[in-house]
Amino acid sequence: MAKKVLIVFAHQSSASFNAAAKSAAVEVLTAQGCTVEVSDLYAMNFKAAATAEDIKGDVKDAEHFRYQEETRLAWEEGRLVEDITAEQTKLTEADLLIFQFPMYWFSVPAIMKGWIDRVLTCGFAFTGEKRYSQGLLKEKKAMLSFTTGSLESMFSSTGINGDMNVTLWPIQNGILHYCGFQVLPPQIFWAPSCASPEARQTMLEGWRSRLQGLLEEKPLSFISLDCFDPKAFQLTPDVQEKHASQEFGLTVGIHLGKPLPPQNQMKAGC
Amino acid sequence: MAKKVLIVFAHQSSASFNAAAKSAAVEVLTAQGCTVEVSDLYAMNFKAAATAEDIKGDVKDAEHFRYQEETRLAWEEGRLVEDITAEQTKLTEADLLIFQFPMYWFSVPAIMKGWIDRVLTCGFAFTGEKRYSQGLLKEKKAMLSFTTGSLESMFSSTGINGDMNVTLWPIQNGILHYCGFQVLPPQIFWAPSCASPEARQTMLEGWRSRLQGLLEEKPLSFISLDCFDPKAFQLTPDVQEKHASQEFGLTVGIHLGKPLPPQNQMKAGC
């Protein structure tokens, strides 16, 4: 069946490598019969700040405004502003969400963080009970596709920027997996601005080739919600016991004081 | 000598716990003779998105706009817009920078990411040669002070959110240490919204008490730039050899495939 893809795109220039990566995705996925929608955040002048203006009508507690609580309520009552609901509608229809961006300061650019802060509201993307492997978006897939300024060697466990797996954990676990998304391995374009035009072309060819089978790829491994006790959210004793003799921890974040499983945030099955 | 402190503050409400933590810092540090400046990002309606409008006059390459390159040039030529230069001036004068915020999605709120993306420009905060322990802001201290939505137990190496040290690494290493800041241990207010008024008061008292000696605290440990070779930015063979028999890696990110040093991003001397 034809799939729907939403690309959330954050680069200021249509001549950029990021724009070329976005266009490659649109082209290859469309050729496969997918319907592809692009949210071009800079072109949309997308609002980044999480404010009371995100809610139509009165807020519940104007004196002590709490963003998460107020937007949860507004979501329930259909009182979120149009730019948020438009993105939520696109996401509701999508089978796959791709974030395409240049890494800024070991994370997404502020305008994309604004999309995350404002669109993935409580009630829509998760609740206190429905999160991680039970997150409300668990039928969907999501992935990061990004460029770095640094070379790959610098993002290793002996390199100056440290292990890329560590840098990816808060985003892939704390945002994507938290909402339930099945997280596909990231597409990392290492320092295209330092590469020759031929090398950049090769990177894009690699992406086009990956896109052919992207929708059938196996997602990264995270730990199921039912491995944690429902009060303190600690790994249950039987899970801990079962892994006591293992060489590596379970994930980058939930590592049990052991070495991190290598490439845990980069490859499926790690 | 009297010190100068800049607090970059991101909460929408003056009745919030974050506002109380900010006010406590202003009060206690001022009483010590410090000059305290606050950048209240929501009140300032601080622009978050990194765009060509951040540069006065013509950009170098309008066809293919590259933010880092264009802002580096604009910084050299005094052509950055006033809201950026105003923050840079405050930061130039400051001895200590405190980020006060509620954690949003395992990171800073978008409006604060915008301050980071736009104010810490190449040339002002770092260059290709002057970064990490040689970063241009290395005479200054910086720290994170934030609230979480989750309990402390959930942010452990056996908890559902994973080890808080992993979550902090990209911010404390990739932003603060990258610019050279001496990074003070974070002040973490665990889930004040789930706590009783008395428990919240106790948290604030703890912060007030810590603030008394904050400026004399020992910073977190990071690895000196000269431990890396200057081409591939890998730990030099002698550093790797020296640590071969150690139980733990050097930092959360630069862990050499070993267990992470416990509390490395939380306490000095780890």
PDB file of N, CA and C in Angstrom, chain A residues 101-146:
ATOM      1  N   PHE A 101      18.216  18.016   8.611  1.00  0.00           N
ATOM      2  CA  PHE A 101      18.776  19.245   9.213  1.00  0.00           C
ATOM      3  C   PHE A 101      20.294  19.198   9.296  1.00  0.00           C
ATOM      4  N   PRO A 102      20.918  20.357   9.412  1.00  0.00           N
ATOM      5  CA  PRO A 102      22.333  20.404   9.766  1.00  0.00           C
ATOM      6  C   PRO A 102      22.429  20.360  11.291  1.00  0.00           C
ATOM      7  N   MET A 103      23.312  19.532  11.838  1.00  0.00           N
ATOM      8  CA  MET A 103      23.464  19.495  13.290  1.00  0.00           C
ATOM      9  C   MET A 103      24.016  20.841  13.753  1.00  0.00           C
ATOM     10  N   TYR A 104      23.319  21.461  14.710  1.00  0.00           N
ATOM     11  CA  TYR A 104      23.766  22.709  15.344  1.00  0.00           C
ATOM     12  C   TYR A 104      24.034  22.394  16.804  1.00  0.00           C
ATOM     13  N   TRP A 105      25.244  22.577  17.254  1.00  0.00           N
ATOM     14  CA  TRP A 105      25.557  22.404  18.677  1.00  0.00           C
ATOM     15  C   TRP A 105      25.088  21.044  19.207  1.00  0.00           C
ATOM     16  N   PHE A 106      25.481  19.980  18.506  1.00  0.00           N
ATOM     17  CA  PHE A 106      25.216  18.603  18.938  1.00  0.00           C
ATOM     18  C   PHE A 106      23.722  18.289  19.020  1.00  0.00           C
ATOM     19  N   SER A 107      22.899  19.044  18.301  1.00  0.00           N
ATOM     20  CA  SER A 107      21.455  18.817  18.372  1.00  0.00           C
ATOM     21  C   SER A 107      20.790  19.386  17.117  1.00  0.00           C
ATOM     22  N   VAL A 108      19.472  19.481  17.161  1.00  0.00           N
ATOM     23  CA  VAL A 108      18.735  20.065  16.042  1.00  0.00           C
ATOM     24  C   VAL A 108      18.783  21.592  16.137  1.00  0.00           C
ATOM     25  N   PRO A 109      18.642  22.297  15.010  1.00  0.00           N
ATOM     26  CA  PRO A 109      18.553  23.763  15.073  1.00  0.00           C
ATOM     27  C   PRO A 109      17.334  24.192  15.894  1.00  0.00           C
ATOM     28  N   ALA A 110      17.390  25.387  16.467  1.00  0.00           N
ATOM     29  CA  ALA A 110      16.321  25.874  17.350  1.00  0.00           C
ATOM     30  C   ALA A 110      14.951  25.817  16.677  1.00  0.00           C
ATOM     31  N   ILE A 111      14.878  26.150  15.407  1.00  0.00           N
ATOM     32  CA  ILE A 111      13.567  26.183  14.738  1.00  0.00           C
ATOM     33  C   ILE A 111      12.954  24.773  14.698  1.00  0.00           C
ATOM     34  N   MET A 112      13.812  23.751  14.579  1.00  0.00           N
ATOM     35  CA  MET A 112      13.326  22.365  14.586  1.00  0.00           C
ATOM     36  C   MET A 112      12.989  21.928  16.011  1.00  0.00           C
ATOM     37  N   LYS A 113      13.762  22.395  16.990  1.00  0.00           N
ATOM     38  CA  LYS A 113      13.417  22.105  18.383  1.00  0.00           C
ATOM     39  C   LYS A 113      12.053  22.712  18.691  1.00  0.00           C
ATOM     40  N   GLY A 114      11.769  23.852  18.092  1.00  0.00           N
ATOM     41  CA  GLY A 114      10.466  24.479  18.270  1.00  0.00           C
ATOM     42  C   GLY A 114       9.343  23.615  17.712  1.00  0.00           C
ATOM     43  N   TRP A 115       9.587  23.003  16.575  1.00  0.00           N
ATOM     44  CA  TRP A 115       8.588  22.078  16.007  1.00  0.00           C
ATOM     45  C   TRP A 115       8.345  20.940  16.993  1.00  0.00           C
ATOM     46  N   ILE A 116       9.415  20.386  17.536  1.00  0.00           N
ATOM     47  CA  ILE A 116       9.314  19.269  18.486  1.00  0.00           C
ATOM     48  C   ILE A 116       8.583  19.708  19.761  1.00  0.00           C
ATOM     49  N   ASP A 117       9.001  20.847  20.327  1.00  0.00           N
ATOM     50  CA  ASP A 117       8.394  21.337  21.578  1.00  0.00           C
ATOM     51  C   ASP A 117       6.901  21.611  21.409  1.00  0.00           C
ATOM     52  N   ARG A 118       6.507  22.138  20.247  1.00  0.00           N
ATOM     53  CA  ARG A 118       5.139  22.623  20.076  1.00  0.00           C
ATOM     54  C   ARG A 118       4.186  21.594  19.453  1.00  0.00           C
ATOM     55  N   VAL A 119       4.704  20.744  18.559  1.00  0.00           N
ATOM     56  CA  VAL A 119       3.812  19.821  17.832  1.00  0.00           C
ATOM     57  C   VAL A 119       3.571  18.522  18.608  1.00  0.00           C
ATOM     58  N   LEU A 120       4.608  18.029  19.293  1.00  0.00           N
ATOM     59  CA  LEU A 120       4.482  16.733  19.977  1.00  0.00           C
ATOM     60  C   LEU A 120       3.880  16.921  21.366  1.00  0.00           C
ATOM     61  N   THR A 121       2.644  17.427  21.393  1.00  0.00           N
ATOM     62  CA  THR A 121       2.012  17.759  22.674  1.00  0.00           C
ATOM     63  C   THR A 121       1.548  16.512  23.426  1.00  0.00           C
ATOM     64  N   CYS A 122       1.431  16.690  24.733  1.00  0.00           N
ATOM     65  CA  CYS A 122       0.883  15.663  25.612  1.00  0.00           C
ATOM     66  C   CYS A 122      -0.586  15.448  25.221  1.00  0.00           C
ATOM     67  N   GLY A 123      -0.960  14.191  25.067  1.00  0.00           N
ATOM     68  CA  GLY A 123      -2.317  13.874  24.596  1.00  0.00           C
ATOM     69  C   GLY A 123      -2.272  13.460  23.140  1.00  0.00           C
ATOM     70  N   PHE A 124      -1.499  14.186  22.345  1.00  0.00           N
ATOM     71  CA  PHE A 124      -1.362  13.858  20.922  1.00  0.00           C
ATOM     72  C   PHE A 124      -0.260  12.816  20.698  1.00  0.00           C
ATOM     73  N   ALA A 125       0.915  13.033  21.289  1.00  0.00           N
ATOM     74  CA  ALA A 125       2.068  12.167  21.007  1.00  0.00           C
ATOM     75  C   ALA A 125       2.353  11.167  22.131  1.00  0.00           C
ATOM     76  N   PHE A 126       1.928  11.499  23.322  1.00  0.00           N
ATOM     77  CA  PHE A 126       2.198  10.643  24.489  1.00  0.00           C
ATOM     78  C   PHE A 126       1.264  11.067  25.616  1.00  0.00           C
ATOM     79  N   THR A 127       1.153  10.217  26.628  1.00  0.00           N
ATOM     80  CA  THR A 127       0.564  10.630  27.911  1.00  0.00           C
ATOM     81  C   THR A 127       1.471  10.046  28.995  1.00  0.00           C
ATOM     82  N   GLY A 128       1.159  10.301  30.229  1.00  0.00           N
ATOM     83  CA  GLY A 128       1.964   9.748  31.329  1.00  0.00           C
ATOM     84  C   GLY A 128       2.020   8.229  31.291  1.00  0.00           C
ATOM     85  N   GLU A 129       0.960   7.595  30.774  1.00  0.00           N
ATOM     86  CA  GLU A 129       0.922   6.119  30.708  1.00  0.00           C
ATOM     87  C   GLU A 129       1.390   5.623  29.340  1.00  0.00           C
ATOM     88  N   LYS A 130       1.080   6.386  28.324  1.00  0.00           N
ATOM     89  CA  LYS A 130       1.358   5.953  26.953  1.00  0.00           C
ATOM     90  C   LYS A 130       2.619   6.644  26.435  1.00  0.00           C
ATOM     91  N   ARG A 131       3.749   6.040  26.742  1.00  0.00           N
ATOM     92  CA  ARG A 131       4.996   6.610  26.230  1.00  0.00           C
ATOM     93  C   ARG A 131       5.991   5.487  26.017  1.00  0.00           C
ATOM     94  N   TYR A 132       7.131   5.845  25.434  1.00  0.00           N
ATOM     95  CA  TYR A 132       8.125   4.850  25.039  1.00  0.00           C
ATOM     96  C   TYR A 132       7.451   3.764  24.183  1.00  0.00           C
ATOM     97  N   SER A 133       7.660   2.475  24.464  1.00  0.00           N
ATOM     98  CA  SER A 133       7.128   1.474  23.523  1.00  0.00           C
ATOM     99  C   SER A 133       5.595   1.502  23.426  1.00  0.00           C
ATOM    100  N   GLN A 134       4.945   2.214  24.351  1.00  0.00           N
ATOM    101  CA  GLN A 134       3.487   2.379  24.287  1.00  0.00           C
ATOM    102  C   GLN A 134       3.078   3.775  23.827  1.00  0.00           C
ATOM    103  N   GLY A 135       4.053   4.569  23.356  1.00  0.00           N
ATOM    104  CA  GLY A 135       3.774   5.943  22.917  1.00  0.00           C
ATOM    105  C   GLY A 135       2.695   5.993  21.857  1.00  0.00           C
ATOM    106  N   LEU A 136       1.983   7.105  21.802  1.00  0.00           N
ATOM    107  CA  LEU A 136       0.798   7.204  20.942  1.00  0.00           C
ATOM    108  C   LEU A 136       1.130   7.153  19.450  1.00  0.00           C
ATOM    109  N   LEU A 137       2.410   7.360  19.093  1.00  0.00           N
ATOM    110  CA  LEU A 137       2.780   7.331  17.677  1.00  0.00           C
ATOM    111  C   LEU A 137       3.486   6.032  17.291  1.00  0.00           C
ATOM    112  N   LYS A 138       3.216   4.971  18.051  1.00  0.00           N
ATOM    113  CA  LYS A 138       3.983   3.731  17.885  1.00  0.00           C
ATOM    114  C   LYS A 138       3.747   2.987  16.572  1.00  0.00           C
ATOM    115  N   GLU A 139       2.705   3.358  15.854  1.00  0.00           N
ATOM    116  CA  GLU A 139       2.491   2.717  14.542  1.00  0.00           C
ATOM    117  C   GLU A 139       3.365   3.350  13.455  1.00  0.00           C
ATOM    118  N   LYS A 140       4.040   4.451  13.805  1.00  0.00           N
ATOM    119  CA  LYS A 140       4.802   5.207  12.801  1.00  0.00           C
ATOM    120  C   LYS A 140       6.303   4.984  12.954  1.00  0.00           C
ATOM    121  N   LYS A 141       7.014   5.293  11.875  1.00  0.00           N
ATOM    122  CA  LYS A 141       8.475   5.267  11.910  1.00  0.00           C
ATOM    123  C   LYS A 141       8.995   6.693  11.859  1.00  0.00           C
ATOM    124  N   ALA A 142      10.188   6.893  12.413  1.00  0.00           N
ATOM    125  CA  ALA A 142      10.807   8.218  12.345  1.00  0.00           C
ATOM    126  C   ALA A 142      12.309   8.055  12.259  1.00  0.00           C
ATOM    127  N   MET A 143      12.971   9.043  11.687  1.00  0.00           N
ATOM    128  CA  MET A 143      14.434   8.986  11.619  1.00  0.00           C
ATOM    129  C   MET A 143      15.028  10.381  11.505  1.00  0.00           C
ATOM    130  N   LEU A 144      16.297  10.469  11.876  1.00  0.00           N
ATOM    131  CA  LEU A 144      17.087  11.686  11.705  1.00  0.00           C
ATOM    132  C   LEU A 144      17.945  11.532  10.459  1.00  0.00           C
ATOM    133  N   SER A 145      18.006  12.583   9.655  1.00  0.00           N
ATOM    134  CA  SER A 145      18.924  12.630   8.522  1.00  0.00           C
ATOM    135  C   SER A 145      19.621  13.982   8.608  1.00  0.00           C
ATOM    136  N   PHE A 146      20.933  13.972   8.833  1.00  0.00           N
ATOM    137  CA  PHE A 146      21.584  15.261   9.124  1.00  0.00           C
ATOM    138  C   PHE A 146      23.032  15.322   8.653  1.00  0.00           C
TER     139      PHE A 146
END
